[in-house]
Every structure is written in structure tokens, then in C-alpha cells.
Amino acid sequence: MVSRRSLTIDTEKATRTTYVLGTELTVNLNRLANLFPCTGSWKWGPNGHGAVLLVNCDSETTYKKTLDSEVDEINKVSGESGQVYWYIIREHQYFTLSFSSLFLLPEHKLLKLFLKDYIMVVGTDTLTQEVPYLGGKTELAFFVEGLRFPDKDFDGLVTINLSLLEPCGKGFPETPIFTDTVVFHVSPWIMTPNTLKPVEVYVCSTNDNYTFLKSIKNLVDKCGYKLKICHEYMNRGDRWIQDELEFGYIDSPHHQFPVVLDSPRDGDLQDFPYESILGPDFGYVTRHALNEEVSSLDSFGNLEVSPPVTVNGKSYPLGRIIIGVAFPTATRGRNMTQVVQDFLWAQKVQEPIALYSDWLVVGHVDEFMTFVPAPDRKKFRLLLASPDAGYKVFKSLQNNGHGKAEMFPGLPEAISVNEILSDKKLQAENRYVQNCIDWNRDMLKKELGLDDEDIIDLPILFKVLEEKTGPRAVAYYPDMVNMIVLGDKLGVPKPFGPKVNGRCALETEVCSLLEPLGLKCTFIDDFAPYHKLLGEVHCGSNVLREPSPFKWWNLELRERD
Amino acid sequence: MVSRRSLTIDTEKATRTTYVLGTELTVNLNRLANLFPCTGSWKWGPNGHGAVLLVNCDSETTYKKTLDSEVDEINKVSGESGQVYWYIIREHQYFTLSFSSLFLLPEHKLLKLFLKDYIMVVGTDTLTQEVPYLGGKTELAFFVEGLRFPDKDFDGLVTINLSLLEPCGKGFPETPIFTDTVVFHVSPWIMTPNTLKPVEVYVCSTNDNYTFLKSIKNLVDKCGYKLKICHEYMNRGDRWIQDELEFGYIDSPHHQFPVVLDSPRDGDLQDFPYESILGPDFGYVTRHALNEEVSSLDSFGNLEVSPPVTVNGKSYPLGRIIIGVAFPTATRGRNMTQVVQDFLWAQKVQEPIALYSDWLVVGHVDEFMTFVPAPDRKKFRLLLASPDAGYKVFKSLQNNGHGKAEMFPGLPEAISVNEILSDKKLQAENRYVQNCIDWNRDMLKKELGLDDEDIIDLPILFKVLEEKTGPRAVAYYPDMVNMIVLGDKLGVPKPFGPKVNGRCALETEVCSLLEPLGLKCTFIDDFAPYHKLLGEVHCGSNVLREPSPFKWWNLELRERD
């Protein structure tokens, strides 16, 4: 955090780890440009080139925090800065430095450039500055610090130009004798799919979730990960820790660290990401809705990411972000707020897919889908909620003489298989839900390049509530797809299905679907403190995972293809 | 201009000329998405895909003109629109259509979509609309019209989404059963280098340029091109027709036409591009300076384009745009106005190079460089003004006993070779000028991938004037590099050099440099009406050229590399 990693200089090899950021000026100054092939560009891919920079979005301290990038005092440059050298060899010469960016944000808000001892050269208000030769040393080192993430108005690339000037004689301006350029790409914010190894599990403690908390603790202990509990003084009763924040990370060849994206949702958990997560080497970024109402779709249960996929020959080694919106061409309905959508699309390395989630009361994609690791095929399965699969289970129970077995056994909501199957209204509602999920299924198959064999349908029924703005769906019993995925161990909402031979038929069915993949299901009772409040295990937890081993700058990116 | 070219539909081959913009929906509506691989993307290159659209920037009429793209009446869709089909097969279904764009400009300002009979579906104020099934026909055709060129706030790509909706039963919203997307790339504005075949030559008639006009007419007649004279009622004495406008073109597989870029310079010629050039199939585009002073560097003598080049393995088959600015890292000085620079960079297909031209009083790149066709090497030569080459000619004259021969023979400015060579001040000034040109020479070699053998130095001396804002240079005698290039025939400013055996030594030298390339020099006297006013032949003329045979969408573009 305080050590400063230098970007080494190598004029021969313009590889990603040996940034050519400057060059030793040799004797024939007039023809220097030819000696050094163009380094002033940035190119994606394993054969690409160009410098990589992190946004300095963590905090130097744990208490009385400020985001480093918002700090202007010159003594606050921290370890996420890169180092740039330019060499000079003659007296009387000096440099001028300047910024440029092709995008709309004022360039001085993107980057700061310092001399050693943190004397700012360009940044904040200064876009260009002359740096005289100070005598003595033959080398100037600069420190660079990223201030902004890519966004709709900033493509992540910043150019620093440097010219070496020489006096030309009395009465004439100095003439430039050599100009060098270095292009930095700020690291995008990157999400971590369920298939990456967990590091820490986050969950809220409330006055009514003791049993749930214990179940989660048992599961996490068994997995050997760290459990972090957000206590009531901080969560103020808001248990939806999945919805308040999303963990991701930023990455460069010399450094990487996790960065929490704080949702504009801002429930009672709103202080948690900044107060409890931001710290040294743990960054923070947020986006605030502008003149837009924040809706339930802005919760990050509605923001997921797929495992690595290849679609029509195009590979997404970091996966693809998945969000839910009003269906893509709707004239009305709820959407994820535009500033967050813009931010997600601008990161570019996990090109988002917009699903249709507005048909749900809560409207989160985690209510009908998740990903689990698998040993074969694409190394994962997509799990989808499926009313059709649900009815199949119930009909099979009826056919096998279990029509009187009760859903929700022992609970006030208890209802027999026969009663469920004779409810025509429920059937119509689930046909509608199945249609909505089918559209998403088609979209996911197309956008993730999936076959039917990559998808597992979990037996889940929904019911439709008559909301003010129209009919919308909720899970009829605990929504098993809304699970926590910890390696091969799954924490699945306990469905309270009809019992056959003392075992829940829905659990049996789900286990028979998932166990062949080497997955172990632990069914967790979230009925009272989560399901009844329209959420489940996934909504009530969050997982910090290890970064992907794939380096984002090795992506072969082209324009919107 | 009035015929409407349809974009054919072929669901199998997503090539550039057979745009897959829609698909026939077959019986199994629920699983349709799988039948049609992703067409909702745009990809550069010969193996690319995606639709191409022209900005409707010409005018339907020659008199009482309006730019088509600015016209909102529904009966004004003109021939630059493309046609999109989507098929429908069932009653009770309907479409919804919507726009999206990743950029900052309001989407409705980018594109209009019409049903036949020019009923607008989306565009202007409508970003999304439902289109009910009207019965009878099984096909809907849409017409699309581009409204904006790529710019800093618009990357040229517009997406149209279409969803097919079906009622799901009483009490439920309709569900989307199929969603299709088409991405359009608006054609960039493309410049034409000197190596492309001329079509028309433009020149101004003033009350003092009769002889010059006659010389140009003779040259153009000899070449067999069309001469267009801008008369005094229109030019109001402003002869700098190079500076007021730049000719380019837009291109799509079904249509192409020239487009004039009107400079924010706005001298007395300012009405000429809109009044005299804009018309049916001749488009018009301009950019106005915002809160910025327009300087001499905004004249389009300061906007040129190179022939096709390959630089470090990267090919620029349409060449690279060249502009002049204050030197790249200067803290002060004149620049081309930001809106024009943004526009040029945003076209992307001729990635611009910024040279240093602010050392000149007038500050235009055409004062020290041009390109001529050549039969060998890269099929062109870069010509550079060179004080060193100038002094070499004069010294050689002196050494060969012509020291008393006079520059400007017969003119009041007459001065001997000996006198010129003994002028220490002039030498210092030309050393300074040579330094400035050398920096540009290095930059051009690097950015165009040129060797010294691709460059010819023309013998031209400069002098330095003490301007209010510092010393700046002008050509000492007519600046031969500021020529008009018409195929292999060059109209070169007559330099009025010292005569040897009755022939101008400077002309002899230039001919000996250019004639081996098969070029024919015609020296044109522009001394009084142009040179004395700090311009030359090139500044006083303009050439409309044929478009390049290379198609811009076949470029292999990546991000800023």
C-alpha cells in the first residue's frame, strides 16, 4: 500500500510488464523519433502493449477514511500509482507535459502526475506544465495516479505527452526536438462469478435470524472460508447484504485489490460498504442516480456475472455481467438506474446482458437463475427456476399416490399436492411465469452460447400478486435457485416440500439433479426471516471471491462485437 | 436520390451487403432465438458484419434548401435511408421498437425509423413505440435514416431493438417471445488524398486575379477536369477557397456521395458551401466553435490527408488526416478549434496526425508539406519545404559563378544570390524554420511509416516576422510546396528565382526532383494576388476527387492502436 512499484523501462520490448514509457535520448537529437517505434498507443490482447493503471480508490487509513483519489494534498499519493521515467541528457533543455483524452470528462479529473516528493506536475487544474531541467541528475521519474473508472464519458484511456524543448537562438522560440507519448488504460472494475474460489462470506445479524445465521456459519466453517458478520448497529435491520453491494476487483501487472461497488439502493445498510469495507487495499466505488427514481431493480441481487464463456467464437474469459430490466423494448416498467448501467457497460471486459426481470415483484435476476461449478462441459451449469419442472414433480407425486402429502408440512400454510394441482389460477400464473423465464432462457442461451444440456431446471413454483402497476410474480415456496455457491457446496433455501418416506420430495429432486455434478446441497431454513420478506439465502449473503487468473488486458477486444 | 435501396434479407449469410436485419418467424416461436445467430452486433473488417447507414445530409432541392436530416416532416425521407424488414406471422402479435446507443447524444437525434408512407415509428421525440399487427400482410418494412455523423459524443453505432409480443391470457401482461436487434454504423466522413483522381477544380474569381485564373483554367483544361469558378458576388473578395471548405464523401454498399465539410473559419466565402455546393446527392456538414476563438489554424489549408500508408504493420488504406496545431505539449499558442478536431478524430477511419504549424504566421500544414503520386515505393512522395535545400541551391549558384544573379528578377524585391547568402539574420531565421520542419518530418516519418527516400525536400526559404505574440515564419519567395496536384500534373507557385541560362534555377531544381517520378510541373504566377497576401496556389484552389475504392467498413479497426 505504501511501496511504489516502478514500471520498468525497456526500449526494445514493448510488452505489458516492461512499459516503454520513455527513452534515453542519445546524441543525434534531431532524428530521435525514428529510433523508437510508436509507443504512444494502447492495444488489447496478449500481443498488445500500453501501460496499465489502477484507480487509487482505496483508503490509506481504516478510520477517518477518505478515498485516496479524492484527496488533493500532495502527500497522499499511494501505492496504486505507476512510475514513469524520462531521461534527459543536456542542460538548458526542459520538458513540457500535457494530458489528453478522447472523451468528455475533463482530463484533469482522470489522472495526476507527480514528480518525486509528490510535487504535482499535471492533474486537478493543471493540464499542461513545463518542467525545467534542474541540473545534476540525468533522469526524471514521474508518479501517475488514476482518479476515475471508465464510464460512459471516459473510455479508460489517458494519454500523457512529453516534449523535450531546446533553445534555438536569441529571438526565436525554443523548438521541440523530441516528443514522446504514453497511453494508460485504467483498470476496469471486474466482477467474480460463482465459479471463483470464495475468500469471505458476508451476512447480516438481525434480531430474528439467529437460526439462519447459525446454519450459514456451519456451512462456511465446513468450507473453511471466513465469515464476516455485519452487526445490527451497522445494518439497522436491513438484512439484504446481497443487494447493497457487489464485490469486484481491479488489476494491473504490479498490483491488484478488491473494490466494492456500492449500490444506489441505499437501504439501512447504506453506510456499510464505505464504513466497513473500504480500507487499505480494499477500494470503493459508487454511482448515484441522477434525476431518476431508484427502484428495486437497482439492488445487486439483480447484478450477477456468468462464468467464462465462448459465444459464436468470441470468448469472454472473465464472463459476462447479467442484469435485469424491464424487457428490452418496453415502453414502461422498472429498470436498473442508468448511471449504474452506464458504469457496467463502460468496463467493457465483461460485456453485460440485460435480462427481463421486471415481471417479478422484487425484480432480481437471482430469483430465477444462478451458476454452479461443474466438472464437465463448460465447467458450469446454469440453474433456472422452472414452474414446468415444479409441476412435473407435483404431478409425479400425485401419480405415485402422494396426492395428500403436504407442502409446507407443519406450517400454517400447509397445503396438499392435490390441492396445488387443482388450483387453475396458480397454473395460469405459472404458465405466465414460465413464458417470462423462457424468454430469458433463450436470451441466455444466445448470449452465453449455451446448449440445453448446459441448463438445469429447478422445480420452483411462483404465484402472481396484483401489484398497483400490474400483476407480478414471487416464489410460491422458498426459491431454491436463490442459493449461495461456495465451491462445490451449495447453501440452498429449504423448500418445505411434501415429504415422501420422511424426506422432502423437492430436496430429493434438486439433489438428484445436482449431486451428479459433485455438488453438495445444504438446505437452509430461511422461511421466516427471508422468504416471507420476499428474499432468500442469496439475497441475505454476499461472497468476496478471488480474482480471476485471467488478465483483463489480454482480452482481444474490438468495437462492440 | 429518390429511389430507396432495400437492404436485402438473408438469414444465412450475415455479410455486409446482405444485412440480416430481421428473420422470418417460423412455427416454434418459443425457441426462435436459436435459429438465428446473433446479428445484433457490428464488426469491422472484410469478415465483419452489421448494417451501414448514411447520414441524410444532402438536400432534396437545389433552391430553398434545407438539410434533409434537419427536416422533420414525414414526407421528406430521402434516398439515403436503408430498408429493414421484419416478418410477422400471427394475428394479435405486435412489435415494440426501441433505440439504444452507448453514447451521450440523445438517441432520438441519431436516427429515424419509418414505416412505409413515411409514418415515423421512432426518432425525434420517440425512443420506443409499439407497432400493432395490422392484419393482412405478413411483412413489415421499415426505413431508417441517419441524422448525425460520428463525433466525440457518438461513436457512430445505433442499435434498434425489436420484440415480438404475444398476449398470455386474461389478467397477465403480454410476454415477449422473440427479440431481435440490428446495429447500424453511420458512415464516417472520409477525406480524399492528392493521389485520388480529381473530378472538379474550384477557384475564386476576384478583381485582381485574371492572369492566375487563366493559368489555372489552362492547367485544368489540359488535364481534362471540370473547372468551377466561385464568382465575386459569392466570394466577396475572399479568394481562399482551400480554407473555407474540405471535400470528402460518405459511403455505403448501396450508395455514396460527396459531402463538404464547412470550416468554422467563416470568411467572406462562408455562404459558398451551403449555397453553392449542398444539393441533391451532395451533402453538407459543419461544426461551429463553442466558446472558442476561431484562429487561422481553423482554415482547411491546415487540414490535409495522406495517401494510403502502412505503419508498423498497421494499414491505413484510406490514409491519415493531417492537421496543424500549437506543438503538441505547448501551454499556449493557436490550435484548430476543438469541435473540428473532435469531429475529425471521431470519424476513426483516417486516424489524424497533429503536426506543429503554429510556428508559421498563417499556420497551415500546406505551407510546408504536400503529397504527390509516384510510380514506385509507396506510390507517393511526401514533399517538404526545406530551407537547407534552398540554401544548397543558392550556395551552388554562388559556387558556379552566379552570385550576382537576382532573385525576383525584374520585380521591386530583386536581390542577388550573394546578398541572400550574406544575410546572417535570414540564415538564423531559416535555421529556426528548419528545426520546426524537422520536428514535423520526424513526426510524419513515424506516423506515416516513411523512410527518407519517401521524402523530397523542396528548396524553399522562409523569413521570420515579429508578430505581436512572438516571431513567426512566412515563405520568403512563392512557396512551391503549396501546389495543386491534378494526377501527374502539378500547378506549382512560380518562385521567381535567379535565372541561369534564361531559366529559373529554383524551377530547374524542382523539375529535376519531380520529373523523374513522371510528374509535370506547371509554374503558375501567384505573386501579386496570392503570395503577397501570404497564400499560394493551393490556398487559392480546391479539388473534388473521386472516392477511394477502399470501403471503410473493411478496415480492421481496434481501439486506439
PDB file of N, CA, C and O in Angstrom, chain A residues 286-317:
ATOM      1  N   THR A 286     -18.851   4.040  -6.226  1.00  0.00           N
ATOM      2  CA  THR A 286     -20.318   4.055  -6.223  1.00  0.00           C
ATOM      3  C   THR A 286     -20.814   4.939  -7.350  1.00  0.00           C
ATOM      4  O   THR A 286     -20.045   5.677  -7.959  1.00  0.00           O
ATOM      5  N   ARG A 287     -22.061   4.828  -7.653  1.00  0.00           N
ATOM      6  CA  ARG A 287     -22.706   5.707  -8.620  1.00  0.00           C
ATOM      7  C   ARG A 287     -24.033   6.150  -8.032  1.00  0.00           C
ATOM      8  O   ARG A 287     -24.763   5.329  -7.461  1.00  0.00           O
ATOM      9  N   HIS A 288     -24.314   7.435  -8.131  1.00  0.00           N
ATOM     10  CA  HIS A 288     -25.564   7.957  -7.598  1.00  0.00           C
ATOM     11  C   HIS A 288     -26.544   8.230  -8.729  1.00  0.00           C
ATOM     12  O   HIS A 288     -26.162   8.773  -9.764  1.00  0.00           O
ATOM     13  N   ALA A 289     -27.787   7.842  -8.510  1.00  0.00           N
ATOM     14  CA  ALA A 289     -28.815   8.072  -9.527  1.00  0.00           C
ATOM     15  C   ALA A 289     -29.028   9.573  -9.714  1.00  0.00           C
ATOM     16  O   ALA A 289     -29.080  10.326  -8.743  1.00  0.00           O
ATOM     17  N   LEU A 290     -29.101   9.999 -10.962  1.00  0.00           N
ATOM     18  CA  LEU A 290     -29.295  11.409 -11.270  1.00  0.00           C
ATOM     19  C   LEU A 290     -30.707  11.615 -11.805  1.00  0.00           C
ATOM     20  O   LEU A 290     -31.051  11.082 -12.859  1.00  0.00           O
ATOM     21  N   ASN A 291     -31.502  12.388 -11.116  1.00  0.00           N
ATOM     22  CA  ASN A 291     -32.865  12.674 -11.573  1.00  0.00           C
ATOM     23  C   ASN A 291     -33.620  11.409 -11.959  1.00  0.00           C
ATOM     24  O   ASN A 291     -34.371  11.387 -12.919  1.00  0.00           O
ATOM     25  N   GLU A 292     -33.387  10.341 -11.251  1.00  0.00           N
ATOM     26  CA  GLU A 292     -34.028   9.081 -11.578  1.00  0.00           C
ATOM     27  C   GLU A 292     -34.437   8.446 -10.268  1.00  0.00           C
ATOM     28  O   GLU A 292     -33.695   8.505  -9.287  1.00  0.00           O
ATOM     29  N   GLU A 293     -35.600   7.823 -10.261  1.00  0.00           N
ATOM     30  CA  GLU A 293     -36.000   7.137  -9.056  1.00  0.00           C
ATOM     31  C   GLU A 293     -35.258   5.811  -8.979  1.00  0.00           C
ATOM     32  O   GLU A 293     -35.162   5.091  -9.969  1.00  0.00           O
ATOM     33  N   VAL A 294     -34.714   5.503  -7.813  1.00  0.00           N
ATOM     34  CA  VAL A 294     -34.075   4.210  -7.619  1.00  0.00           C
ATOM     35  C   VAL A 294     -35.182   3.185  -7.357  1.00  0.00           C
ATOM     36  O   VAL A 294     -36.108   3.441  -6.593  1.00  0.00           O
ATOM     37  N   SER A 295     -35.110   2.057  -8.049  1.00  0.00           N
ATOM     38  CA  SER A 295     -36.137   1.027  -7.878  1.00  0.00           C
ATOM     39  C   SER A 295     -35.515  -0.241  -7.302  1.00  0.00           C
ATOM     40  O   SER A 295     -34.304  -0.325  -7.122  1.00  0.00           O
ATOM     41  N   SER A 296     -36.351  -1.210  -7.068  1.00  0.00           N
ATOM     42  CA  SER A 296     -35.881  -2.489  -6.539  1.00  0.00           C
ATOM     43  C   SER A 296     -34.884  -3.137  -7.504  1.00  0.00           C
ATOM     44  O   SER A 296     -34.041  -3.928  -7.099  1.00  0.00           O
ATOM     45  N   LEU A 297     -34.948  -2.784  -8.802  1.00  0.00           N
ATOM     46  CA  LEU A 297     -34.028  -3.384  -9.766  1.00  0.00           C
ATOM     47  C   LEU A 297     -32.599  -2.852  -9.619  1.00  0.00           C
ATOM     48  O   LEU A 297     -31.675  -3.351 -10.254  1.00  0.00           O
ATOM     49  N   ASP A 298     -32.425  -1.819  -8.783  1.00  0.00           N
ATOM     50  CA  ASP A 298     -31.080  -1.304  -8.527  1.00  0.00           C
ATOM     51  C   ASP A 298     -30.340  -2.079  -7.451  1.00  0.00           C
ATOM     52  O   ASP A 298     -29.175  -1.808  -7.180  1.00  0.00           O
ATOM     53  N   SER A 299     -31.019  -3.009  -6.814  1.00  0.00           N
ATOM     54  CA  SER A 299     -30.356  -3.866  -5.841  1.00  0.00           C
ATOM     55  C   SER A 299     -29.477  -4.856  -6.588  1.00  0.00           C
ATOM     56  O   SER A 299     -29.811  -5.294  -7.681  1.00  0.00           O
ATOM     57  N   PHE A 300     -28.361  -5.224  -5.953  1.00  0.00           N
ATOM     58  CA  PHE A 300     -27.389  -6.013  -6.700  1.00  0.00           C
ATOM     59  C   PHE A 300     -27.646  -7.524  -6.656  1.00  0.00           C
ATOM     60  O   PHE A 300     -26.855  -8.292  -7.190  1.00  0.00           O
ATOM     61  N   GLY A 301     -28.775  -7.933  -6.064  1.00  0.00           N
ATOM     62  CA  GLY A 301     -29.289  -9.263  -6.374  1.00  0.00           C
ATOM     63  C   GLY A 301     -29.677  -9.319  -7.838  1.00  0.00           C
ATOM     64  O   GLY A 301     -29.854 -10.387  -8.415  1.00  0.00           O
ATOM     65  N   ASN A 302     -29.792  -8.148  -8.420  1.00  0.00           N
ATOM     66  CA  ASN A 302     -30.123  -8.010  -9.835  1.00  0.00           C
ATOM     67  C   ASN A 302     -28.878  -7.782 -10.694  1.00  0.00           C
ATOM     68  O   ASN A 302     -28.967  -7.340 -11.837  1.00  0.00           O
ATOM     69  N   LEU A 303     -27.715  -8.032 -10.114  1.00  0.00           N
ATOM     70  CA  LEU A 303     -26.433  -7.861 -10.827  1.00  0.00           C
ATOM     71  C   LEU A 303     -25.583  -9.099 -10.576  1.00  0.00           C
ATOM     72  O   LEU A 303     -25.125  -9.319  -9.460  1.00  0.00           O
ATOM     73  N   GLU A 304     -25.436  -9.928 -11.590  1.00  0.00           N
ATOM     74  CA  GLU A 304     -24.648 -11.153 -11.459  1.00  0.00           C
ATOM     75  C   GLU A 304     -23.635 -11.214 -12.602  1.00  0.00           C
ATOM     76  O   GLU A 304     -23.598 -10.331 -13.446  1.00  0.00           O
ATOM     77  N   VAL A 305     -22.818 -12.250 -12.592  1.00  0.00           N
ATOM     78  CA  VAL A 305     -21.857 -12.411 -13.686  1.00  0.00           C
ATOM     79  C   VAL A 305     -21.730 -13.899 -14.005  1.00  0.00           C
ATOM     80  O   VAL A 305     -21.755 -14.738 -13.106  1.00  0.00           O
ATOM     81  N   SER A 306     -21.630 -14.196 -15.272  1.00  0.00           N
ATOM     82  CA  SER A 306     -21.515 -15.595 -15.690  1.00  0.00           C
ATOM     83  C   SER A 306     -20.081 -16.068 -15.544  1.00  0.00           C
ATOM     84  O   SER A 306     -19.154 -15.263 -15.511  1.00  0.00           O
ATOM     85  N   PRO A 307     -19.866 -17.381 -15.490  1.00  0.00           N
ATOM     86  CA  PRO A 307     -18.505 -17.915 -15.618  1.00  0.00           C
ATOM     87  C   PRO A 307     -17.986 -17.641 -17.043  1.00  0.00           C
ATOM     88  O   PRO A 307     -18.731 -17.174 -17.893  1.00  0.00           O
ATOM     89  N   PRO A 308     -16.702 -17.914 -17.283  1.00  0.00           N
ATOM     90  CA  PRO A 308     -16.150 -17.711 -18.632  1.00  0.00           C
ATOM     91  C   PRO A 308     -16.961 -18.466 -19.693  1.00  0.00           C
ATOM     92  O   PRO A 308     -17.350 -19.612 -19.468  1.00  0.00           O
ATOM     93  N   VAL A 309     -17.232 -17.813 -20.816  1.00  0.00           N
ATOM     94  CA  VAL A 309     -17.977 -18.456 -21.903  1.00  0.00           C
ATOM     95  C   VAL A 309     -17.359 -18.077 -23.246  1.00  0.00           C
ATOM     96  O   VAL A 309     -16.595 -17.112 -23.349  1.00  0.00           O
ATOM     97  N   THR A 310     -17.694 -18.864 -24.260  1.00  0.00           N
ATOM     98  CA  THR A 310     -17.338 -18.540 -25.632  1.00  0.00           C
ATOM     99  C   THR A 310     -18.621 -18.567 -26.451  1.00  0.00           C
ATOM    100  O   THR A 310     -19.373 -19.531 -26.389  1.00  0.00           O
ATOM    101  N   VAL A 311     -18.874 -17.473 -27.161  1.00  0.00           N
ATOM    102  CA  VAL A 311     -20.140 -17.317 -27.874  1.00  0.00           C
ATOM    103  C   VAL A 311     -19.861 -17.066 -29.346  1.00  0.00           C
ATOM    104  O   VAL A 311     -19.259 -16.031 -29.687  1.00  0.00           O
ATOM    105  N   ASN A 312     -20.269 -17.983 -30.189  1.00  0.00           N
ATOM    106  CA  ASN A 312     -20.007 -17.833 -31.624  1.00  0.00           C
ATOM    107  C   ASN A 312     -18.543 -17.497 -31.904  1.00  0.00           C
ATOM    108  O   ASN A 312     -18.235 -16.587 -32.668  1.00  0.00           O
ATOM    109  N   GLY A 313     -17.648 -18.178 -31.244  1.00  0.00           N
ATOM    110  CA  GLY A 313     -16.231 -17.965 -31.490  1.00  0.00           C
ATOM    111  C   GLY A 313     -15.624 -16.810 -30.713  1.00  0.00           C
ATOM    112  O   GLY A 313     -14.412 -16.656 -30.673  1.00  0.00           O
ATOM    113  N   LYS A 314     -16.445 -15.977 -30.101  1.00  0.00           N
ATOM    114  CA  LYS A 314     -15.909 -14.872 -29.305  1.00  0.00           C
ATOM    115  C   LYS A 314     -15.813 -15.300 -27.847  1.00  0.00           C
ATOM    116  O   LYS A 314     -16.800 -15.740 -27.269  1.00  0.00           O
ATOM    117  N   SER A 315     -14.640 -15.139 -27.260  1.00  0.00           N
ATOM    118  CA  SER A 315     -14.517 -15.624 -25.889  1.00  0.00           C
ATOM    119  C   SER A 315     -14.632 -14.488 -24.882  1.00  0.00           C
ATOM    120  O   SER A 315     -14.193 -13.357 -25.117  1.00  0.00           O
ATOM    121  N   TYR A 316     -15.253 -14.814 -23.778  1.00  0.00           N
ATOM    122  CA  TYR A 316     -15.407 -13.901 -22.642  1.00  0.00           C
ATOM    123  C   TYR A 316     -14.749 -14.581 -21.449  1.00  0.00           C
ATOM    124  O   TYR A 316     -15.439 -15.143 -20.586  1.00  0.00           O
ATOM    125  N   PRO A 317     -13.419 -14.543 -21.362  1.00  0.00           N
ATOM    126  CA  PRO A 317     -12.726 -15.293 -20.303  1.00  0.00           C
ATOM    127  C   PRO A 317     -13.026 -14.771 -18.902  1.00  0.00           C
ATOM    128  O   PRO A 317     -12.737 -15.460 -17.926  1.00  0.00           O
TER     129      PRO A 317
END
